[in-house]
Amino acid sequence: MGSGRGSSPGSGAGPAAGSAEDLVRAKAVLLDRQNGRRRLAPDALRTALVDLHDFWLSSRSAAIGITDRAALVAVGALGRRELAPYSDLDLVLLHDGRKDVDRLAEQLWYPLWDAGIGLDHSVRTPGQAVQVAATDLRAAYGLLELRHIAGDAALSEKVKQAVRQAWRAGMRNRFDEIADSARERWAKVGDVAHRIEPDLKSGHGGLRDVQLLDHLAAAQLVDRPSGEVTEARMLLLDVRTELHRIAGRTRDVLRAQDADEIAATLELGDRFDLARAVSGAARAVAFSAEVGLRAARAALPRRGLAALRRAPVRRPLDSGVVEHAGEVTLARDAAAHRDPALVLRVAATAARTGLPIAAGTLHRLAETAPELREPWPRAALGELLSLLGTGEGMIDVIEALDRTGLWGRLFPEWGAVRDLPPRDRAHMWTVDRHLVETCAQAATLTTRVSRPDLLLVGALLHDIGKGRGGDHSEVGESLALQIGRRLGFGEHDVETLGAMVRHHLLLPHTATRRDLDDAATLARIVETLGGNPLLLDLLDALAEADSLATGPGVWSPWKRALVRDLSGRVRALMIGEPPPEPVRIADTAEQAAAEVVAGVEKEGKPQLRLISEHDLATVVIGAPDRPGVLSAAAGVLALHSLVVHAASVTTEGPVAVSSFAVSPRFGGLPDPAVVRHDLGRVLDGSLGLAEALARKERDYAPTTEAVERTVPPRVLWFDDEATGAVVVELRGQDRIGLLHRVAGALEESGLDIRWARVATLGASVVDSFGVSGHGPDGQVPRTDRRRIEQAVLAAAGKARATSPKR
């Protein structure tokens, strides 16, 4: 807040400085859950902490002589009486020309420093306080929350009133800075409502936005926050208080591993219930902050010629829709009850122009707009498609409609996914926001399909079945059929929408988990889609939009290449054309395979070729054929920080040829000669691969807490999804060396591994293996499967205990 922060610059002020150890001990008692003490509720804990610090500070102030012409005031969390367990103390020592102010400050700050208490402090005269508030926005925010602690109360009140008066008087010149800093913070930190691990303090819709509303109200530009915002503030404060209590230090980001305990403490069910509650609260705050900034700007006092200007002109934008004062609002003669498409026209216009919808317009529409008849009028469907087609422009508009109940009126099924957190951490958004983000991504892909309208609506609905129990794709299909008919689509289009939702994971899952060279894989896709090329094209675009809207890195170059390859092959099969030409790297890989076979036959030693194209690479390895070659090669690649996406194994006489599609985990590709050298040492026994991987895993080991919360792995069998092979899937946590261990377990179990695919989604992974057993046509007898499962799970368990990366 001003001139100092943190720990003492010296050894203290000697015996005269006193001690704050009693304050630390008393705080520890409040936080201690041992010895049968009753745990204070979060609001009671904050009150107790404020009272404790107020008492110590006032007692200390009296002892050192802070009386007349000097005052100690609290700002920040202590000033607002919102002190969390490990919040810093923000204190200001005010004085009116006292000569001994340096002594007072030293005897006040040093005991706190020496006790290890976080401190943000400053010493100001009234004039200095007003001046710093006029030039430093952060300081101004703090002084607006000034609360008297000890000393000359009249001095504290004088400074408080002077700062507030200066705040109101200077608002016209400072407002742009206030609005810009808020929006910069929102862009940097992100939304509290839709993030999986939100920043409760600084995120959009967090506690700083509640304080922003307070500051605008102090300038007399907006009313005090509503009751809804006040309730949201209390929930966010309670969650942040528990975060501090659990972590034992300052923490503002709500992490998944803390959420279950906090939910239980607040009696909110589990972490998913807590996430929904936090999301709902943050949405209320974010909406109020955005509306508050617009209302404050409109209420700014005008001076000079600006005060004489006429009222803003109402500029027509569309039928019944005008722009007024930089917002989208209704024309004077617009009537929602006579114009069923008006709500969606207002929304589409706002998304298209980038202007916000006026709060009064939203409330008026919420009160007067009737339910749309079923099926929707053609004009209403047209406006919906116009809205969805704007891409990113629609995101804030749909949020505004949802906050005022209008979106739920259009889509009653939305309630089940509203604020719903996803079940895996690869998703960065709540389910409802993910649907909207997917639709925004789909809007950029509409030129790739012949029915952009179906792509947009299918993207909006693809996860609508979540939050209802059962398979979300199957549940979502029935909901999509219901919604499609309500929107007014023809029956054939309705069936296509249902199929899009039912099969939206078909292409990415198949591309990343199955052998695309297997005719059975392609035939199964064609059969599942009924030989419909339109549906295939829609699913191809939806797979890309869905992945891009999931989180960073999900639509990787490797995944993109696989899905495009699969789609091209299936499309050719559907329409009876030859399959597309393989990409150039495949031809190069065939040449490399021939080279490594020749090299092994000549030298009798392992050979390796690395083929790089853009951000993907293929590693072709040849070695004398013997059990364990695939697992050894996978382990060496992991040792050199290469992520394996796919693997295949063939034999050319006495030579085993393994081909790996890889990408570097970080940095560039390794030196092929070094990788080959290490592979040779592993195969001749001079390099202990298990020990080398263990050392690497320790470098990336997770916290003990993260290991304890790892989801148990599962093994699944599929008998009819590959020609002459059985597919074995391991689903679990991604770890360094996992492919090496699991491949080794399968090889030791007597299975012949023909290919492998690795699909990673955040911390989760699906390792799929096409294997041949000793049964007819390469089948694996069911009597052997339990033993093989136990071996695979044991191998995965070894990896679980070490590291979070493959």
mmCIF file of C-alpha atoms in Angstrom, residues 197-454:
data_model
loop_
_atom_site.group_PDB
_atom_site.id
_atom_site.type_symbol
_atom_site.label_atom_id
_atom_site.label_comp_id
_atom_site.label_asym_id
_atom_site.label_seq_id
_atom_site.Cartn_x
_atom_site.Cartn_y
_atom_site.Cartn_z
ATOM 1 C CA GLU A 197 -9.370 -23.715 -11.185
ATOM 2 C CA PRO A 198 -10.530 -20.106 -10.784
ATOM 3 C CA ASP A 199 -8.789 -17.194 -9.105
ATOM 4 C CA LEU A 200 -11.400 -16.166 -6.536
ATOM 5 C CA LYS A 201 -9.780 -12.831 -5.846
ATOM 6 C CA SER A 202 -8.626 -11.382 -9.170
ATOM 7 C CA GLY A 203 -10.646 -13.302 -11.768
ATOM 8 C CA HIS A 204 -13.578 -11.858 -13.690
ATOM 9 C CA GLY A 205 -16.451 -12.166 -11.247
ATOM 10 C CA GLY A 206 -14.173 -12.435 -8.214
ATOM 11 C CA LEU A 207 -13.822 -10.427 -5.039
ATOM 12 C CA ARG A 208 -11.976 -7.543 -6.698
ATOM 13 C CA ASP A 209 -15.000 -6.971 -8.896
ATOM 14 C CA VAL A 210 -17.221 -6.729 -5.819
ATOM 15 C CA GLN A 211 -14.802 -4.126 -4.486
ATOM 16 C CA LEU A 212 -14.903 -2.370 -7.862
ATOM 17 C CA LEU A 213 -18.664 -1.967 -7.462
ATOM 18 C CA ASP A 214 -18.091 -0.542 -3.986
ATOM 19 C CA HIS A 215 -15.604 1.967 -5.390
ATOM 20 C CA LEU A 216 -18.004 3.065 -8.143
ATOM 21 C CA ALA A 217 -20.717 3.455 -5.530
ATOM 22 C CA ALA A 218 -18.343 5.595 -3.428
ATOM 23 C CA ALA A 219 -18.087 7.895 -6.452
ATOM 24 C CA GLN A 220 -21.895 8.076 -6.466
ATOM 25 C CA LEU A 221 -22.024 6.696 -10.005
ATOM 26 C CA VAL A 222 -23.902 3.456 -9.248
ATOM 27 C CA ASP A 223 -26.008 2.070 -6.426
ATOM 28 C CA ARG A 224 -24.520 -0.152 -3.741
ATOM 29 C CA PRO A 225 -24.204 -3.832 -4.821
ATOM 30 C CA SER A 226 -27.457 -5.767 -4.927
ATOM 31 C CA GLY A 227 -28.484 -8.473 -2.501
ATOM 32 C CA GLU A 228 -27.533 -11.117 -5.075
ATOM 33 C CA VAL A 229 -24.019 -9.697 -5.294
ATOM 34 C CA THR A 230 -23.786 -9.498 -1.510
ATOM 35 C CA GLU A 231 -24.666 -13.193 -1.222
ATOM 36 C CA ALA A 232 -22.133 -14.021 -3.919
ATOM 37 C CA ARG A 233 -19.498 -12.024 -2.055
ATOM 38 C CA MET A 234 -20.103 -14.011 1.122
ATOM 39 C CA LEU A 235 -19.744 -17.350 -0.686
ATOM 40 C CA LEU A 236 -16.515 -16.284 -2.398
ATOM 41 C CA LEU A 237 -15.147 -15.009 0.906
ATOM 42 C CA ASP A 238 -16.073 -18.251 2.663
ATOM 43 C CA VAL A 239 -14.374 -20.374 0.006
ATOM 44 C CA ARG A 240 -11.247 -18.184 0.065
ATOM 45 C CA THR A 241 -11.147 -18.368 3.859
ATOM 46 C CA GLU A 242 -11.213 -22.167 3.725
ATOM 47 C CA LEU A 243 -8.532 -22.169 1.021
ATOM 48 C CA HIS A 244 -6.240 -20.265 3.372
ATOM 49 C CA ARG A 245 -7.083 -22.531 6.270
ATOM 50 C CA ILE A 246 -6.353 -25.717 4.274
ATOM 51 C CA ALA A 247 -3.179 -24.436 2.606
ATOM 52 C CA GLY A 248 -1.720 -22.800 5.681
ATOM 53 C CA ARG A 249 -0.755 -19.807 3.544
ATOM 54 C CA THR A 250 -2.197 -17.239 1.153
ATOM 55 C CA ARG A 251 -4.021 -18.892 -1.726
ATOM 56 C CA ASP A 252 -6.604 -17.470 -4.120
ATOM 57 C CA VAL A 253 -6.877 -20.214 -6.762
ATOM 58 C CA LEU A 254 -9.443 -22.906 -5.991
ATOM 59 C CA ARG A 255 -7.730 -26.172 -6.888
ATOM 60 C CA ALA A 256 -9.547 -29.428 -7.496
ATOM 61 C CA GLN A 257 -7.658 -31.248 -4.732
ATOM 62 C CA ASP A 258 -8.912 -28.755 -2.132
ATOM 63 C CA ALA A 259 -12.490 -28.531 -3.321
ATOM 64 C CA ASP A 260 -13.951 -31.667 -1.700
ATOM 65 C CA GLU A 261 -12.809 -30.632 1.781
ATOM 66 C CA ILE A 262 -14.076 -27.084 1.303
ATOM 67 C CA ALA A 263 -17.415 -28.338 -0.010
ATOM 68 C CA ALA A 264 -17.829 -30.564 3.040
ATOM 69 C CA THR A 265 -16.930 -27.719 5.412
ATOM 70 C CA LEU A 266 -19.442 -25.383 3.768
ATOM 71 C CA GLU A 267 -22.052 -28.184 3.575
ATOM 72 C CA LEU A 268 -22.289 -27.854 -0.191
ATOM 73 C CA GLY A 269 -22.039 -31.542 -1.158
ATOM 74 C CA ASP A 270 -18.958 -32.472 -3.183
ATOM 75 C CA ARG A 271 -16.476 -30.465 -5.234
ATOM 76 C CA PHE A 272 -18.797 -30.425 -8.228
ATOM 77 C CA ASP A 273 -21.582 -28.886 -6.144
ATOM 78 C CA LEU A 274 -19.097 -26.330 -4.835
ATOM 79 C CA ALA A 275 -17.923 -25.525 -8.361
ATOM 80 C CA ARG A 276 -21.498 -24.889 -9.496
ATOM 81 C CA ALA A 277 -22.156 -22.645 -6.509
ATOM 82 C CA VAL A 278 -18.960 -20.650 -7.108
ATOM 83 C CA SER A 279 -19.730 -20.388 -10.806
ATOM 84 C CA GLY A 280 -23.225 -19.062 -10.156
ATOM 85 C CA ALA A 281 -21.937 -16.528 -7.649
ATOM 86 C CA ALA A 282 -19.169 -15.341 -9.962
ATOM 87 C CA ARG A 283 -21.555 -14.934 -12.882
ATOM 88 C CA ALA A 284 -23.731 -12.653 -10.769
ATOM 89 C CA VAL A 285 -20.699 -10.564 -9.806
ATOM 90 C CA ALA A 286 -19.262 -10.434 -13.335
ATOM 91 C CA PHE A 287 -22.546 -9.353 -14.869
ATOM 92 C CA SER A 288 -23.019 -6.661 -12.222
ATOM 93 C CA ALA A 289 -19.457 -5.407 -12.708
ATOM 94 C CA GLU A 290 -19.879 -5.102 -16.473
ATOM 95 C CA VAL A 291 -23.248 -3.368 -16.157
ATOM 96 C CA GLY A 292 -21.847 -1.196 -13.371
ATOM 97 C CA LEU A 293 -18.972 0.045 -15.510
ATOM 98 C CA ARG A 294 -21.331 0.961 -18.336
ATOM 99 C CA ALA A 295 -23.762 2.663 -15.978
ATOM 100 C CA ALA A 296 -20.928 4.545 -14.295
ATOM 101 C CA ARG A 297 -19.590 5.811 -17.602
ATOM 102 C CA ALA A 298 -23.038 7.069 -18.556
ATOM 103 C CA ALA A 299 -23.358 8.815 -15.181
ATOM 104 C CA LEU A 300 -20.025 10.640 -15.346
ATOM 105 C CA PRO A 301 -20.430 14.396 -14.872
ATOM 106 C CA ARG A 302 -19.969 16.452 -18.025
ATOM 107 C CA ARG A 303 -18.132 19.730 -18.228
ATOM 108 C CA GLY A 304 -17.920 22.618 -20.653
ATOM 109 C CA LEU A 305 -19.351 22.004 -24.097
ATOM 110 C CA ALA A 306 -19.968 18.329 -23.315
ATOM 111 C CA ALA A 307 -22.585 19.358 -20.768
ATOM 112 C CA LEU A 308 -24.464 21.293 -23.477
ATOM 113 C CA ARG A 309 -24.538 18.449 -26.004
ATOM 114 C CA ARG A 310 -27.831 16.912 -26.931
ATOM 115 C CA ALA A 311 -28.792 13.460 -25.697
ATOM 116 C CA PRO A 312 -27.230 10.580 -27.639
ATOM 117 C CA VAL A 313 -28.926 9.816 -30.950
ATOM 118 C CA ARG A 314 -30.811 6.537 -31.314
ATOM 119 C CA ARG A 315 -29.279 4.851 -34.385
ATOM 120 C CA PRO A 316 -31.326 2.100 -36.075
ATOM 121 C CA LEU A 317 -29.542 -1.268 -36.234
ATOM 122 C CA ASP A 318 -32.285 -3.719 -37.220
ATOM 123 C CA SER A 319 -36.042 -4.058 -37.084
ATOM 124 C CA GLY A 320 -37.042 -2.964 -33.580
ATOM 125 C CA VAL A 321 -33.400 -2.614 -32.493
ATOM 126 C CA VAL A 322 -31.390 0.593 -32.072
ATOM 127 C CA GLU A 323 -28.097 1.786 -30.639
ATOM 128 C CA HIS A 324 -28.344 4.265 -27.789
ATOM 129 C CA ALA A 325 -25.366 5.557 -25.808
ATOM 130 C CA GLY A 326 -23.148 2.727 -27.022
ATOM 131 C CA GLU A 327 -25.609 -0.041 -26.105
ATOM 132 C CA VAL A 328 -28.116 -2.165 -28.010
ATOM 133 C CA THR A 329 -31.639 -1.317 -26.935
ATOM 134 C CA LEU A 330 -35.196 -1.588 -28.175
ATOM 135 C CA ALA A 331 -36.785 0.877 -30.552
ATOM 136 C CA ARG A 332 -39.605 2.872 -28.999
ATOM 137 C CA ASP A 333 -42.277 0.991 -30.926
ATOM 138 C CA ALA A 334 -40.772 -2.487 -30.443
ATOM 139 C CA ALA A 335 -43.037 -4.999 -28.712
ATOM 140 C CA ALA A 336 -41.806 -8.474 -27.856
ATOM 141 C CA HIS A 337 -45.317 -9.926 -27.630
ATOM 142 C CA ARG A 338 -45.939 -9.002 -31.286
ATOM 143 C CA ASP A 339 -42.469 -9.961 -32.553
ATOM 144 C CA PRO A 340 -41.502 -13.528 -31.537
ATOM 145 C CA ALA A 341 -37.992 -13.186 -32.996
ATOM 146 C CA LEU A 342 -37.210 -9.924 -31.174
ATOM 147 C CA VAL A 343 -35.136 -11.442 -28.337
ATOM 148 C CA LEU A 344 -32.909 -13.313 -30.763
ATOM 149 C CA ARG A 345 -32.693 -10.319 -33.130
ATOM 150 C CA VAL A 346 -31.486 -8.126 -30.273
ATOM 151 C CA ALA A 347 -28.929 -10.790 -29.346
ATOM 152 C CA ALA A 348 -27.728 -11.307 -32.919
ATOM 153 C CA THR A 349 -27.402 -7.557 -33.427
ATOM 154 C CA ALA A 350 -25.352 -7.184 -30.249
ATOM 155 C CA ALA A 351 -23.063 -10.056 -31.246
ATOM 156 C CA ARG A 352 -22.648 -8.712 -34.768
ATOM 157 C CA THR A 353 -21.883 -5.123 -33.722
ATOM 158 C CA GLY A 354 -19.904 -5.912 -30.585
ATOM 159 C CA LEU A 355 -22.138 -3.603 -28.538
ATOM 160 C CA PRO A 356 -23.523 -4.759 -25.175
ATOM 161 C CA ILE A 357 -27.238 -5.157 -24.630
ATOM 162 C CA ALA A 358 -28.523 -2.486 -22.241
ATOM 163 C CA ALA A 359 -29.447 -3.917 -18.850
ATOM 164 C CA GLY A 360 -32.862 -2.266 -19.039
ATOM 165 C CA THR A 361 -33.516 -3.929 -22.386
ATOM 166 C CA LEU A 362 -32.615 -7.347 -21.007
ATOM 167 C CA HIS A 363 -34.962 -6.893 -18.058
ATOM 168 C CA ARG A 364 -37.745 -5.583 -20.269
ATOM 169 C CA LEU A 365 -37.431 -8.571 -22.592
ATOM 170 C CA ALA A 366 -37.333 -10.941 -19.632
ATOM 171 C CA GLU A 367 -40.605 -9.475 -18.386
ATOM 172 C CA THR A 368 -42.468 -9.186 -21.709
ATOM 173 C CA ALA A 369 -41.111 -11.733 -24.177
ATOM 174 C CA PRO A 370 -43.525 -14.685 -24.534
ATOM 175 C CA GLU A 371 -42.568 -18.322 -24.932
ATOM 176 C CA LEU A 372 -41.915 -19.155 -28.573
ATOM 177 C CA ARG A 373 -44.501 -21.486 -30.056
ATOM 178 C CA GLU A 374 -43.369 -24.895 -31.281
ATOM 179 C CA PRO A 375 -42.019 -25.236 -33.860
ATOM 180 C CA TRP A 376 -40.296 -21.871 -33.773
ATOM 181 C CA PRO A 377 -41.235 -19.345 -36.441
ATOM 182 C CA ARG A 378 -38.743 -19.404 -39.308
ATOM 183 C CA ALA A 379 -37.630 -15.875 -38.448
ATOM 184 C CA ALA A 380 -36.681 -16.943 -34.916
ATOM 185 C CA LEU A 381 -34.563 -19.842 -36.167
ATOM 186 C CA GLY A 382 -32.913 -17.488 -38.648
ATOM 187 C CA GLU A 383 -31.980 -15.045 -35.876
ATOM 188 C CA LEU A 384 -30.603 -17.885 -33.739
ATOM 189 C CA LEU A 385 -28.360 -19.009 -36.592
ATOM 190 C CA SER A 386 -27.316 -15.398 -37.160
ATOM 191 C CA LEU A 387 -26.330 -15.183 -33.480
ATOM 192 C CA LEU A 388 -24.410 -18.476 -33.478
ATOM 193 C CA GLY A 389 -22.647 -17.563 -36.708
ATOM 194 C CA THR A 390 -20.970 -14.504 -35.176
ATOM 195 C CA GLY A 391 -18.438 -16.724 -33.393
ATOM 196 C CA GLU A 392 -16.666 -15.083 -30.466
ATOM 197 C CA GLY A 393 -19.080 -12.159 -30.586
ATOM 198 C CA MET A 394 -21.883 -14.331 -29.254
ATOM 199 C CA ILE A 395 -20.127 -15.483 -26.080
ATOM 200 C CA ASP A 396 -20.800 -12.428 -23.920
ATOM 201 C CA VAL A 397 -24.245 -11.997 -25.450
ATOM 202 C CA ILE A 398 -25.358 -15.525 -24.525
ATOM 203 C CA GLU A 399 -23.948 -14.965 -21.039
ATOM 204 C CA ALA A 400 -26.085 -11.844 -20.683
ATOM 205 C CA LEU A 401 -29.175 -13.687 -21.923
ATOM 206 C CA ASP A 402 -28.509 -16.514 -19.493
ATOM 207 C CA ARG A 403 -28.015 -14.174 -16.525
ATOM 208 C CA THR A 404 -31.486 -12.688 -17.094
ATOM 209 C CA GLY A 405 -33.272 -16.000 -17.742
ATOM 210 C CA LEU A 406 -33.800 -15.448 -21.466
ATOM 211 C CA TRP A 407 -31.463 -18.193 -22.662
ATOM 212 C CA GLY A 408 -33.064 -20.759 -20.372
ATOM 213 C CA ARG A 409 -36.439 -19.750 -21.745
ATOM 214 C CA LEU A 410 -35.216 -20.500 -25.272
ATOM 215 C CA PHE A 411 -33.439 -23.712 -24.212
ATOM 216 C CA PRO A 412 -35.008 -25.171 -21.036
ATOM 217 C CA GLU A 413 -32.586 -28.113 -21.297
ATOM 218 C CA TRP A 414 -29.709 -25.714 -20.539
ATOM 219 C CA GLY A 415 -30.362 -25.813 -16.805
ATOM 220 C CA ALA A 416 -28.674 -29.206 -16.355
ATOM 221 C CA VAL A 417 -25.360 -27.977 -17.801
ATOM 222 C CA ARG A 418 -25.396 -24.442 -16.409
ATOM 223 C CA ASP A 419 -22.319 -23.936 -14.210
ATOM 224 C CA LEU A 420 -21.652 -27.701 -14.436
ATOM 225 C CA PRO A 421 -17.953 -28.486 -13.924
ATOM 226 C CA PRO A 422 -16.434 -31.141 -16.214
ATOM 227 C CA ARG A 423 -15.186 -34.422 -14.849
ATOM 228 C CA ASP A 424 -11.642 -34.154 -16.192
ATOM 229 C CA ARG A 425 -9.114 -31.387 -15.810
ATOM 230 C CA ALA A 426 -8.272 -31.150 -19.515
ATOM 231 C CA HIS A 427 -11.411 -29.042 -19.888
ATOM 232 C CA MET A 428 -10.782 -25.412 -18.994
ATOM 233 C CA TRP A 429 -14.474 -24.383 -19.032
ATOM 234 C CA THR A 430 -17.681 -25.345 -17.318
ATOM 235 C CA VAL A 431 -19.902 -27.455 -19.568
ATOM 236 C CA ASP A 432 -22.245 -24.620 -20.554
ATOM 237 C CA ARG A 433 -19.363 -22.316 -21.443
ATOM 238 C CA HIS A 434 -17.644 -25.165 -23.309
ATOM 239 C CA LEU A 435 -20.753 -25.577 -25.486
ATOM 240 C CA VAL A 436 -20.734 -21.884 -26.340
ATOM 241 C CA GLU A 437 -16.971 -21.875 -26.971
ATOM 242 C CA THR A 438 -17.337 -24.924 -29.240
ATOM 243 C CA CYS A 439 -20.041 -23.144 -31.209
ATOM 244 C CA ALA A 440 -17.775 -20.104 -31.539
ATOM 245 C CA GLN A 441 -14.994 -22.319 -32.912
ATOM 246 C CA ALA A 442 -17.460 -24.027 -35.258
ATOM 247 C CA ALA A 443 -18.426 -20.631 -36.677
ATOM 248 C CA THR A 444 -14.916 -20.400 -38.156
ATOM 249 C CA LEU A 445 -15.344 -23.785 -39.890
ATOM 250 C CA THR A 446 -18.713 -23.293 -41.588
ATOM 251 C CA THR A 447 -17.217 -22.995 -45.072
ATOM 252 C CA ARG A 448 -15.958 -26.586 -44.788
ATOM 253 C CA VAL A 449 -19.446 -28.105 -44.641
ATOM 254 C CA SER A 450 -22.521 -27.945 -46.847
ATOM 255 C CA ARG A 451 -24.856 -27.417 -43.868
ATOM 256 C CA PRO A 452 -23.350 -24.732 -41.623
ATOM 257 C CA ASP A 453 -26.674 -24.392 -39.786
ATOM 258 C CA LEU A 454 -26.492 -27.998 -38.581
#
